[in-house]
XYZ file of C-alpha atoms in Angstrom:
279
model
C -126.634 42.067 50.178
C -123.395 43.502 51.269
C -122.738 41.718 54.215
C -123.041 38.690 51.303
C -120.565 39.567 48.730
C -118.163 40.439 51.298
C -118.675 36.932 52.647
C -117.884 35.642 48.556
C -115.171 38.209 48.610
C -113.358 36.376 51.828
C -113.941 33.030 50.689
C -112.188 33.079 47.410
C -109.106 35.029 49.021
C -108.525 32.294 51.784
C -109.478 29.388 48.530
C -106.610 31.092 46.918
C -104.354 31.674 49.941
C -104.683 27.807 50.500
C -103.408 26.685 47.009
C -100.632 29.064 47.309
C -99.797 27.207 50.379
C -100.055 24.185 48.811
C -97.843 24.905 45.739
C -94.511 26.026 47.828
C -94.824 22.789 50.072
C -94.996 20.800 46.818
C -91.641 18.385 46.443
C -92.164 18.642 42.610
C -92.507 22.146 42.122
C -90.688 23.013 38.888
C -87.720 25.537 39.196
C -87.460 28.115 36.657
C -83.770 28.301 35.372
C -83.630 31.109 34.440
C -85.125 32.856 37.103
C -81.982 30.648 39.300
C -79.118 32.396 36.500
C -80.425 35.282 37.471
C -80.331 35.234 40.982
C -76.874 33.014 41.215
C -75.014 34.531 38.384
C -71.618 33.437 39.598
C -72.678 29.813 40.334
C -71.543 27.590 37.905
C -71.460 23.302 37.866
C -68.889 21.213 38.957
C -68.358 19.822 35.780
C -68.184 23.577 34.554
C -65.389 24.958 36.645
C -63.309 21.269 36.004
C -64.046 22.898 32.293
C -62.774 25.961 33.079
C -59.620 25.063 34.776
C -56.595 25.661 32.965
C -54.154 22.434 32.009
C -50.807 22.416 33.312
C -48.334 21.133 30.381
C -46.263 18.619 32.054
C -42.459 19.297 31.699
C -40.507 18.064 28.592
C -37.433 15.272 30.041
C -34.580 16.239 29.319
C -32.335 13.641 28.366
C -29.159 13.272 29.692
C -26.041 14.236 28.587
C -22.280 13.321 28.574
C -19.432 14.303 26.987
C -17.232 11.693 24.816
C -13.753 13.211 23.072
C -14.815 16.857 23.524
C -18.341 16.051 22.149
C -21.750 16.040 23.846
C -23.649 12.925 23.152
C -27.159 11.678 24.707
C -26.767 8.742 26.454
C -28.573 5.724 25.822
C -32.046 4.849 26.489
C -33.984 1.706 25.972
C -35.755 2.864 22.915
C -32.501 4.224 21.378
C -29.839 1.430 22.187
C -28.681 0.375 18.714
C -28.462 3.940 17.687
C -26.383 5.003 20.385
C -24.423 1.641 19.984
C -23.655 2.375 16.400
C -22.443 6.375 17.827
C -20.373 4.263 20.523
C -18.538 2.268 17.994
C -17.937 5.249 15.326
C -16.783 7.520 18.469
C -14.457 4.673 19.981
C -12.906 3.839 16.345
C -12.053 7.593 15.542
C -10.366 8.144 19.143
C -8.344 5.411 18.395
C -7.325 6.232 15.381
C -6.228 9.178 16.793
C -4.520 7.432 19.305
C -2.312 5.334 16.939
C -1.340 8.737 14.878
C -0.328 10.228 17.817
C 1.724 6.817 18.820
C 3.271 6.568 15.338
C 4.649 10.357 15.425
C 5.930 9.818 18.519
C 7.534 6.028 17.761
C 11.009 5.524 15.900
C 10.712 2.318 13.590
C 13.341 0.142 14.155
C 14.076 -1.708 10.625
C 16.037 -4.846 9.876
C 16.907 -6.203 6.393
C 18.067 -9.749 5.325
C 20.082 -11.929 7.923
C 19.506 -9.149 10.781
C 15.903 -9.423 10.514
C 14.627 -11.267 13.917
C 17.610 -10.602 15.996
C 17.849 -8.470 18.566
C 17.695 -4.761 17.874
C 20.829 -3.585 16.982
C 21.995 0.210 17.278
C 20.301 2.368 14.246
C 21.427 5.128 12.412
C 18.795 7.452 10.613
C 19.182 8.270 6.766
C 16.497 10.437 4.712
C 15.882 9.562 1.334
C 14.340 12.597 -0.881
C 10.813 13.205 0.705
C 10.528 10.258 2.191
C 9.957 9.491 6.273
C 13.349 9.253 8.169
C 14.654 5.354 7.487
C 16.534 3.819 10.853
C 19.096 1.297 9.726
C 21.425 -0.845 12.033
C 25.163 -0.118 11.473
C 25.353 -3.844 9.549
C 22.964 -3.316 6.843
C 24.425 0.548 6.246
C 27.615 -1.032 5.950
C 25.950 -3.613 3.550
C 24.359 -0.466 1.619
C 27.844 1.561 1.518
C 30.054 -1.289 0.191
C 27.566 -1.707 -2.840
C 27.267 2.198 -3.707
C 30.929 2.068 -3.522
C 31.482 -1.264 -5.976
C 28.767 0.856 -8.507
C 30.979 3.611 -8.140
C 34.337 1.335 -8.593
C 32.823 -0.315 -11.465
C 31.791 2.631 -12.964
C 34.877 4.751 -12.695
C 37.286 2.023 -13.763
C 35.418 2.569 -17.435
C 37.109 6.194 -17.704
C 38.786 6.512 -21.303
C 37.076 3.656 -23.047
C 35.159 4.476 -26.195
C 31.270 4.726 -26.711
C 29.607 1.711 -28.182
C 26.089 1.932 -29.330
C 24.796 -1.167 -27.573
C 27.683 -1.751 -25.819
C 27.319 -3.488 -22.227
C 30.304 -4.973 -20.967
C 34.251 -3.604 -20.768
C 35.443 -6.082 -23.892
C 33.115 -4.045 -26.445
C 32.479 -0.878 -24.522
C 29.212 1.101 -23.402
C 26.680 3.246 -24.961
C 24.921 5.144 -21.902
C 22.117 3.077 -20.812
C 24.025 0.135 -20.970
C 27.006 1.674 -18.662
C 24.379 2.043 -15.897
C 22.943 -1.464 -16.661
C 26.747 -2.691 -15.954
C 27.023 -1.414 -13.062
C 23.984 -2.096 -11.155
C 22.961 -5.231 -12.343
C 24.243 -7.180 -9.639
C 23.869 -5.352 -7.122
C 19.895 -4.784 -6.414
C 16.743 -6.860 -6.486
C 14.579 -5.823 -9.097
C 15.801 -6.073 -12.821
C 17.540 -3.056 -14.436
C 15.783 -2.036 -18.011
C 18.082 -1.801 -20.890
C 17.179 1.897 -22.267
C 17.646 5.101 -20.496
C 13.776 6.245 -21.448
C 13.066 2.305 -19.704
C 15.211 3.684 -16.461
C 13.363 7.287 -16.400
C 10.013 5.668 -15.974
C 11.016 2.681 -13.552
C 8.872 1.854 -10.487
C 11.416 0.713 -8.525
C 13.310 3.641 -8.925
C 12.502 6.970 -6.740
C 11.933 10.330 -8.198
C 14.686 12.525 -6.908
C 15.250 16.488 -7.115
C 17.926 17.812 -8.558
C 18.899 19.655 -5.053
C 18.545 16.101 -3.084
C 21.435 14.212 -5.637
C 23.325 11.895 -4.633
C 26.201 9.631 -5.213
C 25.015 6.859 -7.438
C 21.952 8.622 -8.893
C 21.032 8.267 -12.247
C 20.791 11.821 -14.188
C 18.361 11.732 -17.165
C 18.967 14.300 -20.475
C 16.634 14.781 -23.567
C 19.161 15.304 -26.028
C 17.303 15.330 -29.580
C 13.596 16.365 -28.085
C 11.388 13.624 -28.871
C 9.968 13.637 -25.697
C 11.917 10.755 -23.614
C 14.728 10.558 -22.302
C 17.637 9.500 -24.706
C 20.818 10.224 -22.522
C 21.933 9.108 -18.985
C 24.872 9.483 -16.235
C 25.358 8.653 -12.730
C 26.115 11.775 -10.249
C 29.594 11.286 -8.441
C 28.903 14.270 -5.986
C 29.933 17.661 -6.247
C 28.106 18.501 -9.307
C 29.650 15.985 -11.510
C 28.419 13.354 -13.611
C 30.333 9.911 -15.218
C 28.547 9.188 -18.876
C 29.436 7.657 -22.131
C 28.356 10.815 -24.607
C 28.081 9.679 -28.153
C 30.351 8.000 -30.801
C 33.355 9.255 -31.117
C 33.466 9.739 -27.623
C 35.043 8.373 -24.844
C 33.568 7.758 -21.004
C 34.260 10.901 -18.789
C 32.939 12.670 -15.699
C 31.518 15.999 -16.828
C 30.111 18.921 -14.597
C 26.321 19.331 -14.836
C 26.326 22.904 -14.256
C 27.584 23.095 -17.514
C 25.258 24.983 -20.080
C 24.361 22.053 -22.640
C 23.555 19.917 -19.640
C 21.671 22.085 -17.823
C 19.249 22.789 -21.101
C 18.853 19.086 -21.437
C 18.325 18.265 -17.784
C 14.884 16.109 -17.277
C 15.368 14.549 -14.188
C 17.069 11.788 -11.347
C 15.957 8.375 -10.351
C 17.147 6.718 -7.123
C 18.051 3.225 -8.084
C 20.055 2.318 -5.242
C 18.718 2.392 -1.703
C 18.886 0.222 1.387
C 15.667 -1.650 0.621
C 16.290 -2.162 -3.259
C 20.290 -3.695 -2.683
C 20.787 -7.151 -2.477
């Protein structure tokens, strides 16, 4: 009975020793994955590590850079051609501008009047005319200029000791103010002489002169009864005198316009005569 159950008892241990067998040869044993995490902790996919792995950022380009006038500007690229085109043009227009200033400071106009102009540059003498730029003028048209401020000045003073007539323009019936200046110029520059003295203050044609830039032949303006023009005028002789024909009663006469009536009454000059306005 013993001998038998040991007998059963061997049996079933080599039945079960055989399947065990069996299931490790087995090609399609499963595979518990867990039980491989545990014992591999540290493997880890391909796909996984490719996860894993840090991407490098690739490097920003830099665009170039050049200098144009002192500035830095990116240079072109295909995408940015007009752009840089239109920056091109603006840059190039401004250093030429700045070119030509430079040029004109450093130039000395050469100016010719009437007859002279087109003909060969003559020698040039520089005159300054209130505030504006130096003027060059050849030594025939300053000649030109001098002999009229002189015939003004001829005219003018060869009127000394006749009477004041209101209205008056000519040397038969005598000369209020206005119309001793309109005498004298009339025929001697381009543009035509207005008949008032408040007319003359405001003329275009004539320059705005201050009173420590007279002289000779500039027109001196007075308001005399202070209704806001100017009612009186003379022409400076130099020196702080002044020719004018005053008021009835009065003859023509050169008075001095540091004088204390004059200098209360004062407005202004006008320069009617200069190289460019003579005939």
């Amino acid at each position: 009975m013993v001998t038998m159950r040991l007998l059963i008892t061997l049996i079933m241990l080599a039945t079960a020793q055989l399947f065990l067998n069996m299931a490790h040869a087995s090609p399609h044993a499963p595979i518990n994955a867990n039980h491989h995490k545990v014992d591999n902790p540290t493997a880890a996919s391909e796909d996984q590590r490719r996860k894993r792995r840090p991407v490098k950022a690739s490097p920003a380009k830099k665009t170039p850079v050049k200098v144009i006038s002192g500035k830095k500007v990116k240079e072109s690229s295909p995408k940015k051609s007009r752009l840089t085109s239109v920056q091109k043009f603006k840059l190039k227009k401004r250093d030429s501008l700045k070119t030509a200033s430079a040029e004109r400071e450093k130039l000395v106009y050469k100016r010719r009047y009437g007859r002279h102009r087109g003909n060969p540059v003559e020698e040039t003498e520089e005159l300054t005319y209130g505030a504006a730029a130096p003027l060059k003028l050849s030594k025939a048209h300053r000649a030109r200029y001098q002999k009229a401020r002189e015939t003004a000045m001829n005219k003018l003073m060869g009127q000394l000791g006749k009477p004041y007539q209101w209205g008056g323009t000519s040397p038969e019936t005598g000369f209020d103010c206005s119309g001793l200046v309109w005498y004298a110029y009339k025929d001697l520059v381009k543009f035509k002489i207005p008949r008032t003295a408040n007319e003359m203050y405001h003329l275009r044609d004539a320059a705005n002169i201050k009173r420590g830039e007279l002289e000779k032949g500039d027109l001196v303006f007075f308001r005399i009864n202070g209704r806001g023009t100017a009612d009186h005028v003379g022409v400076y002789l130099g020196n702080g005198k002044f020719i004018q024909s005053p008021r009835t009663g009065k003859d023509i006469q050169v008075s001095a316009l540091s004088d204390d009536y004059w200098q209360r009454h004062y407005i202004g000059a006008r320069r009617m005569m200069t190289p460019k306005t003579i005939r």
